[in-house]
Coordinates of C-alpha atoms and ligand atoms in Angstrom, one line a residue:
Chain S
X154 CA -5.4 -36.5 8.2
X155 CA -3.9 -34.3 10.7
X156 CA -5.3 -30.9 11.6
X157 CA -3.0 -28.5 12.8
X158 CA -2.7 -28.1 16.6
X159 CA -1.8 -24.6 18.3
X160 CA 1.7 -25.8 18.9
X161 CA 3.2 -25.9 15.5
X162 CA 4.6 -22.2 16.4
X163 CA 4.4 -19.4 18.9
X164 CA 4.6 -15.8 19.3
X165 CA 7.8 -13.9 20.9
X166 CA 7.5 -12.5 23.6
X167 CA 8.0 -8.5 23.0
X168 CA 8.2 -5.6 25.2
X169 CA 5.6 -3.2 24.9
X170 CA 7.0 -0.1 22.1
X171 CA 4.2 1.5 20.9
X172 CA 4.8 4.8 20.2
X173 CA 8.3 4.8 21.0
X174 CA 9.4 4.8 17.8
X175 CA 9.1 7.0 14.5
X176 CA 10.0 6.4 10.7
X177 CA 11.2 9.9 9.9
X178 CA 13.0 9.0 6.3
X179 CA 12.4 6.7 3.8
X180 CA 14.5 6.0 0.3
X181 CA 14.4 3.5 -2.3
X182 CA 17.1 2.7 -4.8
X183 CA 16.7 1.9 -8.1
X184 CA 14.5 -0.9 -9.2
X185 CA 15.8 -3.0 -11.9
X186 CA 16.3 -5.9 -14.0
X187 CA 20.0 -7.0 -13.8
X188 CA 22.1 -3.6 -13.4
X189 CA 25.8 -4.6 -12.4
X190 CA 25.4 -2.9 -9.2
X191 CA 26.7 -4.6 -6.1
X192 CA 24.4 -5.1 -3.1
X193 CA 26.5 -2.5 -0.8
X194 CA 26.5 0.1 -3.8
X195 CA 22.1 -0.4 -3.5
X196 CA 21.9 0.1 0.1
X197 CA 24.2 3.1 -0.2
X198 CA 22.0 4.8 -2.8
X199 CA 18.9 4.1 -0.5
X200 CA 20.3 5.7 2.6
X201 CA 21.3 8.9 0.7
X202 CA 17.6 9.1 -0.5
X203 CA 16.5 8.5 3.1
X204 CA 18.4 11.0 4.7
X205 CA 17.5 13.8 2.0
X206 CA 14.0 12.6 2.6
X207 CA 14.4 12.9 6.6
X208 CA 16.8 16.2 6.1
X209 CA 19.1 14.4 8.2
X210 CA 23.1 14.2 7.6
X211 CA 25.3 10.8 7.6
X212 CA 26.4 12.2 11.2
X213 CA 23.0 12.0 12.6
X214 CA 22.9 8.3 12.1
X215 CA 24.5 6.5 15.1
X216 CA 22.7 3.2 14.4
X217 CA 22.8 0.6 11.8
X218 CA 20.4 -2.3 11.4
X219 CA 20.7 -5.3 8.4
X220 CA 20.8 -9.1 7.8
X221 CA 23.8 -11.6 7.2
X222 CA 22.0 -12.6 4.2
X223 CA 21.8 -12.2 0.2
X224 CA 25.4 -10.5 -0.5
X225 CA 27.3 -7.6 1.3
X226 CA 24.6 -5.6 3.2
X227 CA 25.5 -2.1 4.2
X228 CA 27.3 -2.5 7.8
X229 CA 28.7 0.2 9.9
X230 CA 31.6 0.2 8.4
X231 CA 30.6 0.5 4.8
X232 CA 28.6 3.4 5.9
X233 CA 31.3 5.2 7.1
X234 CA 33.5 4.6 4.3
X235 CA 30.7 5.5 2.0
X236 CA 29.9 8.8 3.9
X237 CA 33.3 9.7 4.7
X238 CA 32.3 9.5 8.6
X239 CA 34.5 7.8 11.6
X240 CA 31.9 8.1 14.5
X241 CA 31.0 5.5 16.4
X242 CA 27.3 3.4 16.0
X243 CA 25.3 0.7 17.2
X244 CA 25.3 -2.0 14.7
X245 CA 22.5 -4.7 14.6
X246 CA 22.4 -7.9 12.4
X247 CA 18.7 -8.3 13.4
X248 CA 17.8 -5.6 10.5
X249 CA 16.9 -6.0 6.9
X250 CA 14.3 -7.3 4.8
X251 CA 11.7 -10.1 4.9
X252 CA 10.2 -10.7 8.5
X253 CA 13.5 -8.2 10.0
X254 CA 11.6 -5.2 7.7
X255 CA 8.8 -5.4 10.0
X256 CA 10.5 -6.3 13.4
X257 CA 13.5 -3.8 13.0
X258 CA 11.7 -1.0 14.5
X259 CA 11.5 -3.4 17.7
X260 CA 15.0 -3.7 18.1
X261 CA 15.5 0.1 17.2
X262 CA 12.8 1.2 19.6
X263 CA 14.8 -1.0 22.8
X264 CA 18.4 0.6 21.3
X265 CA 16.7 4.1 21.6
X266 CA 15.2 3.6 24.8
X267 CA 18.0 2.1 26.1
X268 CA 20.5 5.2 24.9
X269 CA 22.2 2.9 22.6
X270 CA 21.1 5.1 19.6
X271 CA 19.4 7.9 18.9
X272 CA 18.7 7.5 15.1
X273 CA 18.7 4.4 13.8
X274 CA 18.9 3.3 10.2
X275 CA 17.9 0.1 8.6
X276 CA 18.6 -0.7 5.0
X277 CA 18.2 -3.8 2.5
X278 CA 19.1 -4.6 -0.8
X279 CA 19.5 -7.4 -3.6
X280 CA 21.1 -7.8 -6.6
X281 CA 19.4 -11.2 -7.7
X282 CA 19.0 -9.9 -11.4
X283 CA 22.6 -9.4 -11.7
X284 CA 23.4 -12.5 -9.9
X285 CA 21.0 -14.8 -11.8
X286 CA 22.6 -13.5 -15.0
X287 CA 25.9 -14.5 -13.6
X288 CA 24.8 -17.5 -12.5
X289 CA 25.5 -17.2 -9.1
X290 CA 23.4 -16.6 -5.6
X291 CA 19.9 -16.0 -6.6
X292 CA 16.8 -17.1 -4.2
X293 CA 17.1 -20.8 -5.0
X294 CA 20.8 -21.3 -3.7
X295 CA 20.4 -21.3 -0.4
X296 CA 17.9 -23.7 -0.3
X297 CA 19.8 -25.9 -2.8
X298 CA 22.9 -26.1 -0.3
X299 CA 20.6 -27.3 3.0
X300 CA 21.4 -30.8 3.0
X301 CA 17.7 -32.3 4.0
X302 CA 16.4 -30.7 0.9
X303 CA 19.3 -31.7 -0.9
X304 CA 19.1 -35.3 -0.3
X305 CA 15.1 -35.7 0.4
X306 CA 13.4 -33.2 -1.8
X307 CA 15.8 -31.6 -4.8
X308 CA 16.3 -35.8 -6.1
X309 CA 12.6 -35.6 -6.6
X310 CA 12.2 -32.2 -8.2
X311 CA 10.5 -30.8 -5.1
X312 CA 12.6 -27.3 -5.8
X313 CA 12.6 -24.7 -5.9
X314 CA 10.4 -21.8 -4.0
X315 CA 7.5 -22.0 -6.6
X316 CA 7.4 -25.5 -6.4
X317 CA 6.9 -25.5 -2.6
X318 CA 4.0 -23.0 -2.9
X319 CA 2.2 -24.3 -5.9
X320 CA 2.2 -27.3 -3.6
X321 CA 0.7 -25.4 -0.4
X322 CA -1.8 -23.6 -3.1
X323 CA -3.0 -26.8 -4.2
X324 CA -3.7 -28.1 -0.6
X325 CA -5.6 -24.6 0.3
X326 CA -7.6 -25.2 -2.8
X327 CA -8.5 -28.5 -1.8
X328 CA -9.3 -27.7 2.0
X329 CA -10.8 -24.2 1.4
X330 CA -11.8 -24.6 -2.0
X331 CA -10.0 -21.5 -3.3
X332 CA -9.8 -20.9 -6.6
X333 CA -7.6 -20.1 -9.7
X334 CA -9.7 -16.7 -10.2
X335 CA -9.0 -16.4 -6.7
X336 CA -5.1 -16.4 -6.5
X337 CA -5.5 -14.3 -10.1
X338 CA -7.2 -11.4 -8.3
X339 CA -4.3 -11.0 -6.3
X340 CA -1.9 -10.7 -9.3
X341 CA -4.0 -8.8 -11.2
X342 CA -4.4 -6.0 -8.0
X343 CA -0.6 -5.9 -7.5
X344 CA -0.1 -5.1 -11.6
X345 CA -2.7 -2.7 -11.6
X346 CA -0.9 -1.0 -8.8
X347 CA 2.6 -1.2 -10.5
X348 CA 1.1 0.4 -13.4
X349 CA 0.5 3.5 -11.3
X350 CA 4.0 3.2 -9.8
X351 CA 6.4 4.7 -12.0
X352 CA 9.4 2.9 -10.1
X353 CA 7.8 -0.4 -10.6
X354 CA 9.6 -2.9 -12.9
X355 CA 6.2 -4.1 -14.3
X356 CA 4.7 -0.6 -14.8
X357 CA 4.0 -1.1 -18.7
X358 CA 3.0 -4.6 -18.8
X359 CA -0.6 -4.6 -18.1
X360 CA -2.9 -7.6 -16.7
X361 CA -6.5 -8.6 -16.8
X362 CA -7.9 -11.8 -15.0
X363 CA -8.2 -13.2 -18.6
X364 CA -4.6 -12.7 -19.6
X365 CA -4.0 -14.6 -16.1
X366 CA -6.0 -17.6 -16.8
X367 CA -4.8 -17.6 -20.2
X368 CA -1.2 -17.8 -19.5
X369 CA 0.3 -21.0 -19.1
X370 CA 1.1 -23.2 -15.9
X371 CA 4.6 -23.2 -15.0
X372 CA 4.4 -25.3 -11.6
X373 CA 0.3 -26.1 -11.8
X374 CA -1.5 -24.7 -9.9
X375 CA 0.8 -21.7 -10.3
X376 CA 1.3 -19.4 -13.3
X377 CA 3.9 -17.3 -13.7
X378 CA 2.0 -14.6 -12.3
X379 CA 1.9 -16.1 -9.2
X380 CA 5.1 -15.6 -8.4
X381 CA 7.7 -12.9 -7.7
X382 CA 9.9 -10.8 -9.8
X383 CA 13.5 -11.3 -9.8
X384 CA 15.1 -7.9 -9.5
X385 CA 18.0 -5.8 -8.4
X386 CA 16.8 -2.8 -5.9
X387 CA 16.7 -2.1 -2.0
X388 CA 15.5 0.7 0.0
X389 CA 15.9 2.0 3.6
X390 CA 14.2 3.8 6.6
X391 CA 15.2 6.1 9.4
X392 CA 13.6 5.6 13.1
X393 CA 14.2 8.0 15.8
X394 CA 12.3 8.8 19.1
X395 CA 8.9 10.6 18.4
X396 CA 10.0 13.2 20.5
X397 CA 13.2 14.0 18.5
X398 CA 10.9 13.2 15.2
X399 CA 8.5 16.2 15.8
X400 CA 11.5 18.6 15.3
X401 CA 12.4 16.9 11.6
X402 CA 10.7 17.9 8.3
X403 CA 8.6 14.7 7.8
X404 CA 5.0 14.1 9.1
X405 CA 5.3 11.5 12.1
X406 CA 4.8 8.1 11.3
X407 CA 4.8 6.6 14.4
X408 CA 5.1 2.6 15.0
X409 CA 2.0 1.6 16.7
X410 CA 2.7 -2.6 17.4
X411 CA 5.0 -5.0 16.5
X412 CA 4.3 -8.7 16.6
X413 CA 6.7 -11.8 15.7
X414 CA 5.5 -15.2 15.0
X415 CA 7.5 -18.3 14.8
X416 CA 6.9 -22.2 13.2
X417 CA 8.2 -25.1 14.7
X418 CA 9.2 -26.7 11.3
X419 CA 11.1 -23.8 10.2
X420 CA 12.4 -23.8 6.3
X421 CA 11.2 -27.3 6.0
X422 CA 7.6 -26.4 4.2
X423 CA 7.2 -30.0 3.5
X424 CA 6.8 -31.2 6.8
X425 CA 5.0 -27.7 8.1
X426 CA 2.2 -29.3 10.5
X427 CA -0.3 -26.1 9.7
X428 CA 0.5 -26.8 5.3
X429 CA -1.7 -23.6 4.4
X430 CA -1.1 -21.2 7.2
X431 CA 1.5 -19.2 7.7
X432 CA 3.7 -18.1 11.5
X433 CA 1.2 -14.7 11.1
X434 CA -1.1 -16.7 13.0
X435 CA 1.2 -16.2 16.4
X436 CA 2.3 -12.6 15.2
X437 CA -0.3 -10.4 14.2
X438 CA -2.8 -10.9 17.6
X439 CA -0.2 -9.2 19.7
X440 CA 0.7 -6.5 16.9
X441 CA -2.8 -5.6 17.2
X442 CA -3.0 -6.0 20.9
X443 CA 0.1 -3.6 21.4
X444 CA -1.4 -1.0 18.8
X445 CA -4.7 -1.1 20.5
X446 CA -6.3 -1.6 16.9
X447 CA -8.2 -4.5 15.2
X448 CA -7.6 -5.6 11.9
X449 CA -10.8 -3.7 10.6
X450 CA -9.3 -0.2 11.4
X451 CA -6.6 -0.7 8.7
X452 CA -6.6 1.4 6.0
X453 CA -3.4 0.1 3.7
X454 CA -1.9 -3.5 4.3
X455 CA 1.1 -4.5 2.3
X456 CA 2.4 -8.3 2.6
X457 CA 5.8 -9.8 1.7
X458 CA 4.3 -11.9 -1.2
X459 CA 6.6 -13.9 -3.1
X460 CA 3.8 -16.1 -4.5
X461 CA -0.1 -15.3 -4.4
X462 CA -0.7 -18.1 -2.2
X463 CA 1.3 -16.2 0.7
X464 CA -0.8 -13.5 0.3
X465 CA -3.8 -15.0 0.7
X466 CA -2.6 -17.1 3.4
X467 CA -1.0 -14.0 5.5
X468 CA -4.7 -12.2 4.9
X469 CA -6.4 -15.0 6.6
X470 CA -3.4 -15.4 9.4
X471 CA -3.7 -11.9 10.3
X472 CA -7.4 -11.7 10.5
X473 CA -8.9 -9.8 7.9
X474 CA -11.0 -12.6 7.6
X475 CA -11.9 -15.8 8.7
X476 CA -9.4 -18.9 7.9
X477 CA -10.2 -20.7 4.6
X478 CA -12.0 -17.4 3.4
X479 CA -9.3 -15.5 1.9
X480 CA -10.3 -16.8 -2.0
X481 CA -13.6 -15.0 -1.7
X482 CA -12.3 -12.0 0.3
X483 CA -9.5 -11.4 -2.2
X484 CA -11.9 -11.8 -5.4
X485 CA -13.0 -8.9 -7.1
X486 CA -11.9 -5.6 -6.4
X487 CA -11.7 -5.6 -2.8
X488 CA -7.8 -5.2 -2.8
X489 CA -7.8 -2.2 -5.3
X490 CA -6.1 1.3 -3.7
X491 CA -8.9 3.3 -5.2
X492 CA -12.3 1.3 -4.9
X493 CA -11.2 -1.8 -2.4
X494 CA -11.8 -2.3 1.0
X495 CA -8.6 -3.5 1.9
X496 CA -6.0 -1.5 -0.5
X497 CA -3.1 -4.6 -0.5
X498 CA 0.7 -3.9 -1.9
X499 CA -0.6 -0.8 -3.3
X500 CA 2.8 -0.1 -5.1
X501 CA 2.9 -3.6 -6.8
X502 CA 4.3 -5.8 -4.2
X503 CA 7.2 -8.3 -4.9
X504 CA 4.9 -9.7 -7.9
X505 CA 4.9 -6.6 -10.1
X506 CA 6.7 -4.0 -8.1
X507 CA 10.4 -5.3 -7.5
X508 CA 11.8 -8.0 -5.8
X509 CA 13.9 -6.4 -2.8
X510 CA 11.7 -8.8 -0.2
X511 CA 9.9 -6.3 2.0
X512 CA 11.7 -3.4 2.5
X513 CA 9.8 -1.3 -0.2
X514 CA 6.7 -2.6 1.2
X515 CA 7.7 -0.6 4.5
X516 CA 8.4 2.5 2.6
X517 CA 5.2 2.3 0.4
X518 CA 3.3 2.2 4.1
X519 CA 5.2 5.1 5.2
X520 CA 4.6 6.8 1.6
X521 CA 0.9 6.0 1.7
X522 CA 0.3 7.2 5.4
X523 CA 2.0 10.7 4.3
X524 CA -0.4 10.8 1.5
X525 CA 2.2 11.3 -1.0
X526 CA 2.1 7.5 -2.6
X527 CA 1.4 7.2 -6.3
X528 CA -1.4 4.7 -6.3
X529 CA -2.7 6.9 -2.9
X530 CA -5.4 5.4 -0.6
X531 CA -7.6 8.4 0.3
X532 CA -7.0 9.3 4.3
X533 CA -4.7 6.6 4.8
X534 CA -4.1 6.9 8.6
X535 CA -3.1 3.1 9.7
X536 CA -0.9 1.0 7.5
X537 CA 0.4 -2.7 8.3
X538 CA 3.6 -4.2 7.1
X539 CA 3.2 -8.3 7.0
X540 CA 7.2 -9.8 6.9
X541 CA 7.4 -13.6 6.1
X542 CA 10.3 -15.9 5.7
X543 CA 8.8 -19.2 6.2
X544 CA 10.5 -19.7 9.7
X545 CA 9.0 -16.5 10.8
X546 CA 6.4 -13.8 10.1
X547 CA 6.1 -10.3 11.5
X548 CA 3.3 -7.8 11.8
X549 CA 4.6 -3.9 12.0
X550 CA 1.7 -1.6 12.4
X551 CA 2.1 2.2 11.7
X552 CA -0.1 5.2 12.1
X553 CA 0.1 8.8 11.0
X554 CA 0.1 10.7 14.2
Chain M
X139 CA 27.8 -28.3 -5.6
X140 CA 27.6 -32.5 -5.0
X141 CA 29.2 -33.6 -8.5
X142 CA 26.0 -35.9 -8.9
X143 CA 23.3 -33.3 -8.0
X144 CA 20.3 -33.8 -8.3
X145 CA 20.9 -37.2 -6.6
X146 CA 21.5 -37.8 -2.9
X147 CA 24.2 -38.5 -1.1
X148 CA 23.6 -42.3 0.1
X149 CA 26.6 -42.1 2.2
X150 CA 25.0 -39.0 4.4
X151 CA 24.6 -40.3 7.8
X152 CA 21.3 -38.6 8.9
X153 CA 19.3 -40.5 5.5
X154 CA 21.9 -43.6 4.8
X155 CA 19.1 -45.8 6.2
X156 CA 16.5 -44.6 4.0
X157 CA 18.6 -45.1 0.8
X158 CA 19.6 -48.8 2.1
X159 CA 16.1 -49.2 2.8
X160 CA 15.0 -48.4 -0.9
X161 CA 18.0 -50.7 -2.2
X162 CA 16.0 -54.0 -0.6
X163 CA 12.7 -52.6 -1.7
X164 CA 11.8 -51.2 1.8
X165 CA 10.8 -47.8 3.0
X166 CA 12.3 -46.8 6.1
X167 CA 11.7 -43.9 8.7
X168 CA 13.3 -43.3 12.0
X169 CA 10.8 -42.8 14.9
X170 CA 11.8 -41.1 18.5
X171 CA 12.5 -43.8 21.1
X172 CA 10.8 -41.7 23.9
X173 CA 7.3 -40.9 21.9
X174 CA 7.1 -43.6 18.9
X175 CA 6.3 -40.9 16.6
X176 CA 8.3 -40.5 13.1
X177 CA 11.0 -38.2 13.6
X178 CA 11.4 -36.9 9.5
X179 CA 13.6 -34.8 8.9
X180 CA 15.7 -37.4 10.7
X181 CA 17.6 -34.9 13.0
X182 CA 17.1 -35.3 17.1
X183 CA 15.4 -33.8 18.9
X184 CA 12.3 -35.4 18.4
X185 CA 10.2 -32.3 17.3
X186 CA 7.4 -33.9 19.3
X187 CA 8.7 -34.5 22.5
X188 CA 12.2 -33.8 22.6
X189 CA 13.2 -37.2 22.7
X190 CA 17.2 -37.4 22.2
X191 CA 17.5 -40.7 20.0
X192 CA 15.5 -42.4 17.6
X193 CA 15.5 -45.8 15.7
X194 CA 14.8 -46.7 11.7
X195 CA 11.7 -49.2 11.1
X196 CA 10.4 -50.5 7.7
X197 CA 6.9 -48.9 7.2
X198 CA 4.2 -50.2 4.8
X199 CA 4.9 -48.1 1.8
X200 CA 1.2 -47.1 1.7
X201 CA 0.3 -43.2 2.4
X202 CA -2.2 -40.4 1.3
X203 CA -1.5 -38.0 -1.8
X204 CA -1.3 -34.6 0.5
X205 CA -0.5 -32.6 -2.0
X206 CA 1.5 -31.9 -5.4
X207 CA 2.6 -29.6 -8.3
X208 CA 2.7 -30.8 -12.0
X209 CA 6.0 -29.1 -12.6
X210 CA 6.2 -27.6 -16.4
X211 CA 9.5 -25.5 -16.1
X212 CA 13.2 -26.9 -15.7
X213 CA 14.3 -24.5 -12.9
X214 CA 17.2 -26.8 -12.9
X215 CA 18.3 -28.3 -16.1
X216 CA 18.9 -31.7 -14.8
X217 CA 15.1 -32.2 -14.9
X218 CA 14.2 -30.9 -18.3
X219 CA 13.8 -34.1 -19.7
X220 CA 11.0 -35.6 -17.3
X221 CA 8.9 -32.1 -17.7
X222 CA 6.1 -32.3 -17.0
X223 CA 6.2 -34.4 -14.1
X224 CA 4.2 -34.2 -10.8
X225 CA 6.5 -33.8 -7.4
X226 CA 4.3 -34.1 -3.9
X227 CA 4.1 -34.9 -0.6
X228 CA 2.8 -38.2 0.4
X229 CA 1.3 -38.4 4.2
X230 CA 2.3 -42.0 5.4
X231 CA -0.6 -44.2 7.0
X232 CA 1.6 -45.6 10.1
X233 CA 1.9 -41.6 10.9
X234 CA 0.4 -39.0 8.5
X235 CA 2.7 -36.0 10.1
X236 CA 5.8 -37.6 8.2
X237 CA 5.5 -36.2 4.6
X238 CA 7.6 -37.9 2.4
X239 CA 8.5 -35.8 -0.7
X240 CA 8.8 -37.7 -4.0
X241 CA 8.0 -38.0 -7.6
X242 CA 4.1 -39.4 -8.2
X243 CA 4.3 -41.8 -10.9
X244 CA 2.4 -43.8 -13.6
X245 CA -0.5 -41.6 -13.5
X246 CA -2.6 -39.0 -15.0
X247 CA -2.1 -35.8 -13.4
X248 CA -5.2 -34.0 -13.8
X249 CA -7.0 -37.5 -12.1
X250 CA -5.0 -36.8 -8.9
X251 CA -6.8 -35.9 -6.0
X252 CA -5.8 -34.7 -2.5
X253 CA -5.8 -37.5 0.2
X254 CA -6.2 -40.6 -2.5
X255 CA -4.5 -43.7 -1.1
X256 CA -0.9 -44.0 -2.7
X257 CA 2.0 -46.5 -2.2
X258 CA 5.6 -46.6 -2.9
X259 CA 7.4 -48.1 -5.9
X260 CA 11.1 -48.3 -6.0
X261 CA 12.8 -47.0 -9.2
X262 CA 16.3 -46.0 -9.9
X263 CA 16.7 -42.0 -9.9
X264 CA 18.5 -41.0 -13.3
X265 CA 19.6 -37.9 -14.4
X266 CA 21.4 -36.6 -17.4
X267 CA 25.0 -36.1 -17.4
X268 CA 25.1 -38.2 -14.3
X269 CA 26.4 -41.9 -14.5
X270 CA 25.6 -43.1 -11.2
X271 CA 21.6 -44.0 -10.0
X272 CA 20.0 -44.1 -6.6
X273 CA 17.0 -46.6 -5.9
X274 CA 14.4 -44.3 -4.6
X275 CA 10.4 -44.7 -3.3
X276 CA 8.5 -43.2 -5.6
X277 CA 4.7 -43.3 -5.2
X278 CA 1.5 -44.3 -7.4
X279 CA -2.0 -44.3 -7.1
X280 CA -3.3 -47.0 -5.1
X281 CA -6.2 -49.0 -7.4
Ligands
ZN693 ZN1 9.5 -38.3 20.3

């Protein structure tokens, strides 16, 4: 069998932005099942709350980031219309959730350094629960419309994402001996964290490892609990220079490091040469080098987790344990917010909090570093977000100053 | 959406040769004219050397089962009457970096093992509500 070569992907070349920008305001929209709201309404609600959290007004925000993906996102025009302002804004489509929830602070830092903006908002929202109820949109649609997938994968039942990642999990089990109990440990930790988190969609739904193992297989080796929720919701965060952040009301949460990794096989998981790896292999080393910290220094981790196996692979690929040892590493209590050595997705993640594609993960890390999280990690000072899209991954390292 | 979804469009130029080959019982894949490696999915430039052109060749249809899932939930309604089914990736003997996505048929799912030998068999793909059928390479364990 072919083994992956180092050229299956690469790291993006990034300038050093350590200490150039801080996250000074965070806001969640309501996380719900089908709500009937539009994505723009959801993002605006999160933005109002982020402004209130930072003690800023709409007129203070002169930069806005979003991604032209999954519904209408909050553009500068939408922002001005919602808040009744007319001011000029730097606008970037390199923001939003997923991998960009981790890389947006890099682009914001450059914009602030170069004088294009002083205070930058990043938002992302989804209404996939509402759209699914209306049988439009949703996470499968973009794949169903991709022509190679439509002609070479879907005719053979290899669709949608749970089937892709169940296939990856099977190979990871074969190569490294990973077990269902180990995947289940991730689902159980996330569910327990959601039970501590008032905003989590699954806060009232406990899950034990025995429950997990007794639940039916939907795409063997996956059970339902290996897969993320479908939700409506969104979040927002505000960034400004460290110097300006000192005059604001919240503790300073500084961006220490950013990394971006890329896979050459893009979103064709079937053809991914390093089948059981993610582009975190390329993203994380640069971020840790920029930050001057090591994985062992991290107090709290949040990774984009559409499936349990994606958590496992990123934990390995970011260097928290050697490749292939993720299964034993996550087993037991390791990921727990109060008793574990690597508290992980302490709000419940995409599996049990809400499927808002990573933006809430960054908000949670900020909350942890401020010491105001629901499932608070005692004394957390360094937090990391791992973003993922398949073709790309990002690593964002934040620290309380 | 394609009216015959989830069947392929056998006239779509990038993959037309695959379906033309399957109709006569042959598995065909394109190779890069410059480096000779399989280019899958069939879209230049070659992901290995950047070569701009490729040529389709018949291959043996033999491969190894790289990985698979046993699907027990109908994410699209058209597959409901096939449940449970095995779908996965076959690494070709001639070029193991080429992963053919297909159904794995005529087997007990619990007997499958990663890397076991499999070979192509050609069967019509049929879906409810779709009159047309398409002859396609499926794979079965080699005994
Ligand atoms: Zn080539």
